Amino acid sequence: MGLESIVFYLFAVIVVASALVVVLSKKIMYAAFSLLFTLFGIAGMYAMLMADFIAVAQIMIYVGGILVLIVFGVMLTTKITGVDVKTGPTGKLNYIAGGLLAVMVAGSLAWLYTSNSWISAPVNETNTSINAVGNLLLTEYLLAFEVGSVLLLIALIGAALIARRK
Amino acid sequence: MINFDMNLLTAHLSQSISVFAPEIALLVTFIVALFMDVVFKKTRNASGYTVCVGLVVTGILLCTQCGVKDNIFVSMLAVDPFALFFKFLILISSLVVCLMSFFSDELNKDDRKMGEYYSLIAGMTFGMFLLTGATNMIMIYLAIEMMSLTSYVLAGFTKEIKRASEASLKYVIYGSISSGIMVYGMSIMFGASGTMNLVELAGLISAGKVAMMPMIVASLMIIAGFGYKISAVPFHFWTPDIYEGAPVTISAFLAVASKTAGFAGFIRFAQMILTNDPFLDWKIVLAVLAVLTMCIGNLSAIWQNNAKRLMAYSAIAHAGYVLMGMVVMDEVGISSIMIYLFMYAFMTLGAFAVIMLIANKIGSEDLDDYNGIGYKMPVLGAFMVIFLFSLAGCPPTAGFVGKLYIFTALFESGSQWAWLAVIGILNSVVSFYYYAKIMRNMYLRGDANDTVERYSFSSASIALVAIITVPVVLFGIYFGPIVEWANNSVALFFN
């Protein structure tokens, strides 16, 4: 096993384990903090794929921005920090059906990923992908880039509208 | 790595922008409408009027695009007669919804600011325009997200009403899961083929270069995303709750425009990708979806006691009829879908408009409160009966013509889909029961004497409903031009 595989499995374990904590933890604060490790682990994966720009963006936006907002949101919402997440009674049938579905999805995805040849992009020898990303965004993906900014504007207006008192 | 000729690219982009004019007009409308509310503080509807004007201007710009067939922004979007047909349909429904909103008491209560409401409608129309033409998976995803984000906010616009906020939150949860599934499917498709462009992807698939498993799994996931937008069973669970909680105008918008755009995107995806798949005959999957959607939509609608919930299940059932047209998936099938959606738009908008005007008077959408209401509003009641007959598919209304073309397309495609048409016809019969239930409550229950006090409606609101009634009646008798338009649009789509 090469160094690359070791690093990959390290990140994979971090991502999966902390994601499980996010889902299974009954305390919102714990869930919010373990999301930190999930997002960090994914940034590590991006870095391994030589996608340095995405990795940095992942850390700056998700870890630095969104996660901090989530934690603030949890802390500023009154009395929620100590409260357990309430769930309704889960019947045996739900466990069995949910478990079955999860196993089926996981199995078919595992089969999917191991049994097929995937197209992989040529390894980029240059040091950074920022040039390529910038060029593509303003040429081939110009429309997607512009529409993305309109989408964010709509999200901003919508958020302001929902948050406004009246 | 990037070997664009800069001059060629600039020329292509400026050509693209000239073909993109209607969408640009919508964007300008969206932004100007936002500011109108700040500039004109006294009048409530300034931004509403702006959006109406903007939509009309967009319509005029669309008229200049007849017959244009182009691929713009480095094959991100296709501008073709197929998309044009759907753009006109979406534009008309947006305009009608804007006009309806002027008369809604629920929206115009107190001194609520309506600027964001109208500008978000323009923004949503922009998203739907993109979906009709998207030929790149990134554009499909962005367009669907844009439609979803605006509809989340619009569904919860009357946020002092608890069920509206509840509807909005439910919509966010369902919506984000389904678009998550869709984008996951797209990533699998990209991983297996190396391209996001539907045209290239179609070439790779028909050349057998995409493996079977990723193709099937990814297509199923993408169908789930589209199925959510068109509220096909089993992706329909959000529909009744959101339609019931949202303002009536927005329920109408979701039932007509959003569904039409979803179908436009779905048809393009299915026609380019699914029909080329050598591994699985997707027609069977679509047929199963159609049967489930029709049957569950119609059978659940029978038990509903709330007019908006009933219309939600009716909208699900109608999605099932349209899916039957998709099973055929040739020129006849797609043009029958276009005719059906065209007819469906007017009758649904009309029914929702009457439900809204009734709710203005009695403050409820409960069918029990509709007792004897037909005598209190004779004119609107008569219009409502026309819409309901049309929704049930009775001749000589527009709804009958739509259903006729769908069933004909199924029978013409050979005997293999005759069973599907039979199920569809049986479902239409079932649907008549619950549409008749509304009429029964309106006319046969409650006081039926002439001394009943009549509701007074503003003549403008009655005029609006009357204008919606015109196409429902007219296209039931004289539908030649619509059929011809749909056929021409499809013929150019296939070549």
PDB file of N, CA and C in Angstrom, chain B residues 183-242:
ATOM      1  N   VAL B 183     -28.261  15.553  -8.572  1.00  0.00           N
ATOM      2  CA  VAL B 183     -26.898  15.976  -8.890  1.00  0.00           C
ATOM      3  C   VAL B 183     -25.914  14.831  -8.659  1.00  0.00           C
ATOM      4  N   TYR B 184     -26.254  13.918  -7.742  1.00  0.00           N
ATOM      5  CA  TYR B 184     -25.435  12.716  -7.548  1.00  0.00           C
ATOM      6  C   TYR B 184     -25.492  11.858  -8.814  1.00  0.00           C
ATOM      7  N   GLY B 185     -26.700  11.707  -9.346  1.00  0.00           N
ATOM      8  CA  GLY B 185     -26.837  10.953 -10.590  1.00  0.00           C
ATOM      9  C   GLY B 185     -26.033  11.575 -11.715  1.00  0.00           C
ATOM     10  N   MET B 186     -26.074  12.908 -11.773  1.00  0.00           N
ATOM     11  CA  MET B 186     -25.309  13.585 -12.826  1.00  0.00           C
ATOM     12  C   MET B 186     -23.822  13.342 -12.649  1.00  0.00           C
ATOM     13  N   SER B 187     -23.352  13.311 -11.384  1.00  0.00           N
ATOM     14  CA  SER B 187     -21.919  13.104 -11.170  1.00  0.00           C
ATOM     15  C   SER B 187     -21.530  11.690 -11.600  1.00  0.00           C
ATOM     16  N   ILE B 188     -22.422  10.716 -11.373  1.00  0.00           N
ATOM     17  CA  ILE B 188     -22.114   9.356 -11.827  1.00  0.00           C
ATOM     18  C   ILE B 188     -22.060   9.319 -13.354  1.00  0.00           C
ATOM     19  N   MET B 189     -23.029   9.996 -13.981  1.00  0.00           N
ATOM     20  CA  MET B 189     -23.049  10.052 -15.437  1.00  0.00           C
ATOM     21  C   MET B 189     -21.764  10.687 -15.962  1.00  0.00           C
ATOM     22  N   PHE B 190     -21.331  11.749 -15.290  1.00  0.00           N
ATOM     23  CA  PHE B 190     -20.101  12.432 -15.717  1.00  0.00           C
ATOM     24  C   PHE B 190     -18.900  11.526 -15.526  1.00  0.00           C
ATOM     25  N   GLY B 191     -18.886  10.820 -14.395  1.00  0.00           N
ATOM     26  CA  GLY B 191     -17.754   9.934 -14.138  1.00  0.00           C
ATOM     27  C   GLY B 191     -17.664   8.824 -15.162  1.00  0.00           C
ATOM     28  N   ALA B 192     -18.817   8.360 -15.642  1.00  0.00           N
ATOM     29  CA  ALA B 192     -18.810   7.233 -16.578  1.00  0.00           C
ATOM     30  C   ALA B 192     -18.569   7.671 -18.010  1.00  0.00           C
ATOM     31  N   SER B 193     -18.868   8.944 -18.314  1.00  0.00           N
ATOM     32  CA  SER B 193     -18.770   9.348 -19.708  1.00  0.00           C
ATOM     33  C   SER B 193     -17.720  10.434 -19.940  1.00  0.00           C
ATOM     34  N   GLY B 194     -17.452  11.222 -18.907  1.00  0.00           N
ATOM     35  CA  GLY B 194     -16.469  12.290 -19.060  1.00  0.00           C
ATOM     36  C   GLY B 194     -17.028  13.539 -19.701  1.00  0.00           C
ATOM     37  N   THR B 195     -18.344  13.647 -19.826  1.00  0.00           N
ATOM     38  CA  THR B 195     -18.892  14.878 -20.379  1.00  0.00           C
ATOM     39  C   THR B 195     -20.189  15.237 -19.677  1.00  0.00           C
ATOM     40  N   MET B 196     -20.453  16.556 -19.603  1.00  0.00           N
ATOM     41  CA  MET B 196     -21.707  17.034 -19.031  1.00  0.00           C
ATOM     42  C   MET B 196     -22.673  17.443 -20.126  1.00  0.00           C
ATOM     43  N   ASN B 197     -22.168  17.481 -21.353  1.00  0.00           N
ATOM     44  CA  ASN B 197     -22.964  17.980 -22.458  1.00  0.00           C
ATOM     45  C   ASN B 197     -23.889  16.887 -22.981  1.00  0.00           C
ATOM     46  N   LEU B 198     -25.187  17.171 -23.040  1.00  0.00           N
ATOM     47  CA  LEU B 198     -26.130  16.120 -23.411  1.00  0.00           C
ATOM     48  C   LEU B 198     -25.912  15.621 -24.832  1.00  0.00           C
ATOM     49  N   VAL B 199     -25.495  16.518 -25.737  1.00  0.00           N
ATOM     50  CA  VAL B 199     -25.308  16.088 -27.128  1.00  0.00           C
ATOM     51  C   VAL B 199     -24.154  15.089 -27.210  1.00  0.00           C
ATOM     52  N   GLU B 200     -23.015  15.449 -26.589  1.00  0.00           N
ATOM     53  CA  GLU B 200     -21.871  14.528 -26.579  1.00  0.00           C
ATOM     54  C   GLU B 200     -22.225  13.237 -25.859  1.00  0.00           C
ATOM     55  N   LEU B 201     -22.959  13.396 -24.744  1.00  0.00           N
ATOM     56  CA  LEU B 201     -23.339  12.238 -23.943  1.00  0.00           C
ATOM     57  C   LEU B 201     -24.194  11.281 -24.769  1.00  0.00           C
ATOM     58  N   ALA B 202     -25.145  11.848 -25.530  1.00  0.00           N
ATOM     59  CA  ALA B 202     -26.007  11.009 -26.354  1.00  0.00           C
ATOM     60  C   ALA B 202     -25.166  10.230 -27.364  1.00  0.00           C
ATOM     61  N   GLY B 203     -24.157  10.900 -27.951  1.00  0.00           N
ATOM     62  CA  GLY B 203     -23.277  10.218 -28.904  1.00  0.00           C
ATOM     63  C   GLY B 203     -22.531   9.071 -28.246  1.00  0.00           C
ATOM     64  N   LEU B 204     -21.972   9.331 -27.039  1.00  0.00           N
ATOM     65  CA  LEU B 204     -21.211   8.293 -26.338  1.00  0.00           C
ATOM     66  C   LEU B 204     -22.105   7.112 -25.980  1.00  0.00           C
ATOM     67  N   ILE B 205     -23.347   7.420 -25.572  1.00  0.00           N
ATOM     68  CA  ILE B 205     -24.236   6.342 -25.141  1.00  0.00           C
ATOM     69  C   ILE B 205     -24.630   5.483 -26.332  1.00  0.00           C
ATOM     70  N   SER B 206     -24.976   6.124 -27.455  1.00  0.00           N
ATOM     71  CA  SER B 206     -25.404   5.288 -28.580  1.00  0.00           C
ATOM     72  C   SER B 206     -24.217   4.545 -29.177  1.00  0.00           C
ATOM     73  N   ALA B 207     -22.996   5.030 -28.935  1.00  0.00           N
ATOM     74  CA  ALA B 207     -21.822   4.285 -29.396  1.00  0.00           C
ATOM     75  C   ALA B 207     -21.451   3.191 -28.411  1.00  0.00           C
ATOM     76  N   GLY B 208     -22.214   3.065 -27.310  1.00  0.00           N
ATOM     77  CA  GLY B 208     -21.939   2.002 -26.342  1.00  0.00           C
ATOM     78  C   GLY B 208     -20.724   2.248 -25.474  1.00  0.00           C
ATOM     79  N   LYS B 209     -20.326   3.525 -25.323  1.00  0.00           N
ATOM     80  CA  LYS B 209     -19.103   3.801 -24.558  1.00  0.00           C
ATOM     81  C   LYS B 209     -19.380   4.002 -23.061  1.00  0.00           C
ATOM     82  N   VAL B 210     -20.660   4.032 -22.697  1.00  0.00           N
ATOM     83  CA  VAL B 210     -20.986   4.202 -21.276  1.00  0.00           C
ATOM     84  C   VAL B 210     -21.452   2.853 -20.746  1.00  0.00           C
ATOM     85  N   ALA B 211     -20.859   2.438 -19.627  1.00  0.00           N
ATOM     86  CA  ALA B 211     -21.180   1.114 -19.094  1.00  0.00           C
ATOM     87  C   ALA B 211     -22.618   1.055 -18.601  1.00  0.00           C
ATOM     88  N   MET B 212     -23.112  -0.190 -18.438  1.00  0.00           N
ATOM     89  CA  MET B 212     -24.531  -0.348 -18.168  1.00  0.00           C
ATOM     90  C   MET B 212     -24.922   0.161 -16.791  1.00  0.00           C
ATOM     91  N   MET B 213     -24.205  -0.291 -15.747  1.00  0.00           N
ATOM     92  CA  MET B 213     -24.609   0.059 -14.389  1.00  0.00           C
ATOM     93  C   MET B 213     -24.672   1.573 -14.155  1.00  0.00           C
ATOM     94  N   PRO B 214     -23.597   2.307 -14.461  1.00  0.00           N
ATOM     95  CA  PRO B 214     -23.678   3.752 -14.221  1.00  0.00           C
ATOM     96  C   PRO B 214     -24.795   4.400 -15.007  1.00  0.00           C
ATOM     97  N   MET B 215     -24.992   3.938 -16.230  1.00  0.00           N
ATOM     98  CA  MET B 215     -26.028   4.510 -17.074  1.00  0.00           C
ATOM     99  C   MET B 215     -27.396   4.370 -16.413  1.00  0.00           C
ATOM    100  N   ILE B 216     -27.691   3.159 -15.926  1.00  0.00           N
ATOM    101  CA  ILE B 216     -29.026   2.908 -15.368  1.00  0.00           C
ATOM    102  C   ILE B 216     -29.200   3.626 -14.036  1.00  0.00           C
ATOM    103  N   VAL B 217     -28.190   3.490 -13.163  1.00  0.00           N
ATOM    104  CA  VAL B 217     -28.309   4.115 -11.839  1.00  0.00           C
ATOM    105  C   VAL B 217     -28.420   5.631 -11.976  1.00  0.00           C
ATOM    106  N   ALA B 218     -27.544   6.212 -12.809  1.00  0.00           N
ATOM    107  CA  ALA B 218     -27.550   7.662 -12.957  1.00  0.00           C
ATOM    108  C   ALA B 218     -28.855   8.134 -13.574  1.00  0.00           C
ATOM    109  N   SER B 219     -29.347   7.411 -14.583  1.00  0.00           N
ATOM    110  CA  SER B 219     -30.596   7.845 -15.218  1.00  0.00           C
ATOM    111  C   SER B 219     -31.749   7.789 -14.227  1.00  0.00           C
ATOM    112  N   LEU B 220     -31.777   6.726 -13.415  1.00  0.00           N
ATOM    113  CA  LEU B 220     -32.844   6.629 -12.420  1.00  0.00           C
ATOM    114  C   LEU B 220     -32.801   7.822 -11.465  1.00  0.00           C
ATOM    115  N   MET B 221     -31.576   8.171 -11.043  1.00  0.00           N
ATOM    116  CA  MET B 221     -31.448   9.277 -10.102  1.00  0.00           C
ATOM    117  C   MET B 221     -31.894  10.591 -10.742  1.00  0.00           C
ATOM    118  N   ILE B 222     -31.534  10.784 -12.007  1.00  0.00           N
ATOM    119  CA  ILE B 222     -31.924  12.029 -12.674  1.00  0.00           C
ATOM    120  C   ILE B 222     -33.430  12.050 -12.890  1.00  0.00           C
ATOM    121  N   ILE B 223     -34.016  10.877 -13.207  1.00  0.00           N
ATOM    122  CA  ILE B 223     -35.471  10.814 -13.348  1.00  0.00           C
ATOM    123  C   ILE B 223     -36.140  11.190 -12.030  1.00  0.00           C
ATOM    124  N   ALA B 224     -35.526  10.769 -10.905  1.00  0.00           N
ATOM    125  CA  ALA B 224     -36.100  11.122  -9.603  1.00  0.00           C
ATOM    126  C   ALA B 224     -36.161  12.644  -9.450  1.00  0.00           C
ATOM    127  N   GLY B 225     -35.100  13.326  -9.895  1.00  0.00           N
ATOM    128  CA  GLY B 225     -35.091  14.787  -9.801  1.00  0.00           C
ATOM    129  C   GLY B 225     -36.180  15.416 -10.640  1.00  0.00           C
ATOM    130  N   PHE B 226     -36.320  14.942 -11.878  1.00  0.00           N
ATOM    131  CA  PHE B 226     -37.376  15.490 -12.734  1.00  0.00           C
ATOM    132  C   PHE B 226     -38.748  15.081 -12.194  1.00  0.00           C
ATOM    133  N   GLY B 227     -38.845  13.848 -11.714  1.00  0.00           N
ATOM    134  CA  GLY B 227     -40.116  13.352 -11.207  1.00  0.00           C
ATOM    135  C   GLY B 227     -40.623  14.196 -10.063  1.00  0.00           C
ATOM    136  N   TYR B 228     -39.691  14.708  -9.272  1.00  0.00           N
ATOM    137  CA  TYR B 228     -40.076  15.590  -8.172  1.00  0.00           C
ATOM    138  C   TYR B 228     -40.667  16.884  -8.711  1.00  0.00           C
ATOM    139  N   LYS B 229     -40.055  17.426  -9.740  1.00  0.00           N
ATOM    140  CA  LYS B 229     -40.542  18.699 -10.292  1.00  0.00           C
ATOM    141  C   LYS B 229     -41.921  18.551 -10.922  1.00  0.00           C
ATOM    142  N   ILE B 230     -42.154  17.418 -11.578  1.00  0.00           N
ATOM    143  CA  ILE B 230     -43.452  17.248 -12.228  1.00  0.00           C
ATOM    144  C   ILE B 230     -44.431  16.538 -11.298  1.00  0.00           C
ATOM    145  N   SER B 231     -44.030  16.317 -10.055  1.00  0.00           N
ATOM    146  CA  SER B 231     -44.778  15.575  -9.023  1.00  0.00           C
ATOM    147  C   SER B 231     -45.379  14.285  -9.567  1.00  0.00           C
ATOM    148  N   ALA B 232     -44.491  13.407 -10.010  1.00  0.00           N
ATOM    149  CA  ALA B 232     -44.895  12.064 -10.406  1.00  0.00           C
ATOM    150  C   ALA B 232     -44.769  11.158  -9.191  1.00  0.00           C
ATOM    151  N   VAL B 233     -45.692  10.219  -9.041  1.00  0.00           N
ATOM    152  CA  VAL B 233     -45.585   9.208  -7.989  1.00  0.00           C
ATOM    153  C   VAL B 233     -44.393   8.345  -8.338  1.00  0.00           C
ATOM    154  N   PRO B 234     -43.520   7.951  -7.453  1.00  0.00           N
ATOM    155  CA  PRO B 234     -43.489   8.114  -6.003  1.00  0.00           C
ATOM    156  C   PRO B 234     -42.690   9.322  -5.497  1.00  0.00           C
ATOM    157  N   PHE B 235     -42.621  10.380  -6.271  1.00  0.00           N
ATOM    158  CA  PHE B 235     -41.874  11.556  -5.803  1.00  0.00           C
ATOM    159  C   PHE B 235     -42.841  12.697  -5.517  1.00  0.00           C
ATOM    160  N   HIS B 236     -44.082  12.362  -5.181  1.00  0.00           N
ATOM    161  CA  HIS B 236     -45.150  13.357  -5.146  1.00  0.00           C
ATOM    162  C   HIS B 236     -45.493  13.807  -3.743  1.00  0.00           C
ATOM    163  N   PHE B 237     -44.846  13.234  -2.715  1.00  0.00           N
ATOM    164  CA  PHE B 237     -45.351  13.418  -1.352  1.00  0.00           C
ATOM    165  C   PHE B 237     -45.441  14.872  -0.917  1.00  0.00           C
ATOM    166  N   TRP B 238     -44.615  15.724  -1.503  1.00  0.00           N
ATOM    167  CA  TRP B 238     -44.633  17.137  -1.113  1.00  0.00           C
ATOM    168  C   TRP B 238     -45.873  17.842  -1.634  1.00  0.00           C
ATOM    169  N   THR B 239     -46.403  17.378  -2.772  1.00  0.00           N
ATOM    170  CA  THR B 239     -47.374  18.182  -3.521  1.00  0.00           C
ATOM    171  C   THR B 239     -48.601  18.619  -2.715  1.00  0.00           C
ATOM    172  N   PRO B 240     -49.376  17.682  -2.112  1.00  0.00           N
ATOM    173  CA  PRO B 240     -50.589  18.150  -1.429  1.00  0.00           C
ATOM    174  C   PRO B 240     -50.305  19.128  -0.295  1.00  0.00           C
ATOM    175  N   ASP B 241     -49.298  18.848   0.499  1.00  0.00           N
ATOM    176  CA  ASP B 241     -49.007  19.729   1.635  1.00  0.00           C
ATOM    177  C   ASP B 241     -48.609  21.122   1.173  1.00  0.00           C
ATOM    178  N   ILE B 242     -47.777  21.183   0.148  1.00  0.00           N
ATOM    179  CA  ILE B 242     -47.296  22.494  -0.297  1.00  0.00           C
ATOM    180  C   ILE B 242     -48.415  23.258  -0.996  1.00  0.00           C
TER     181      ILE B 242
END
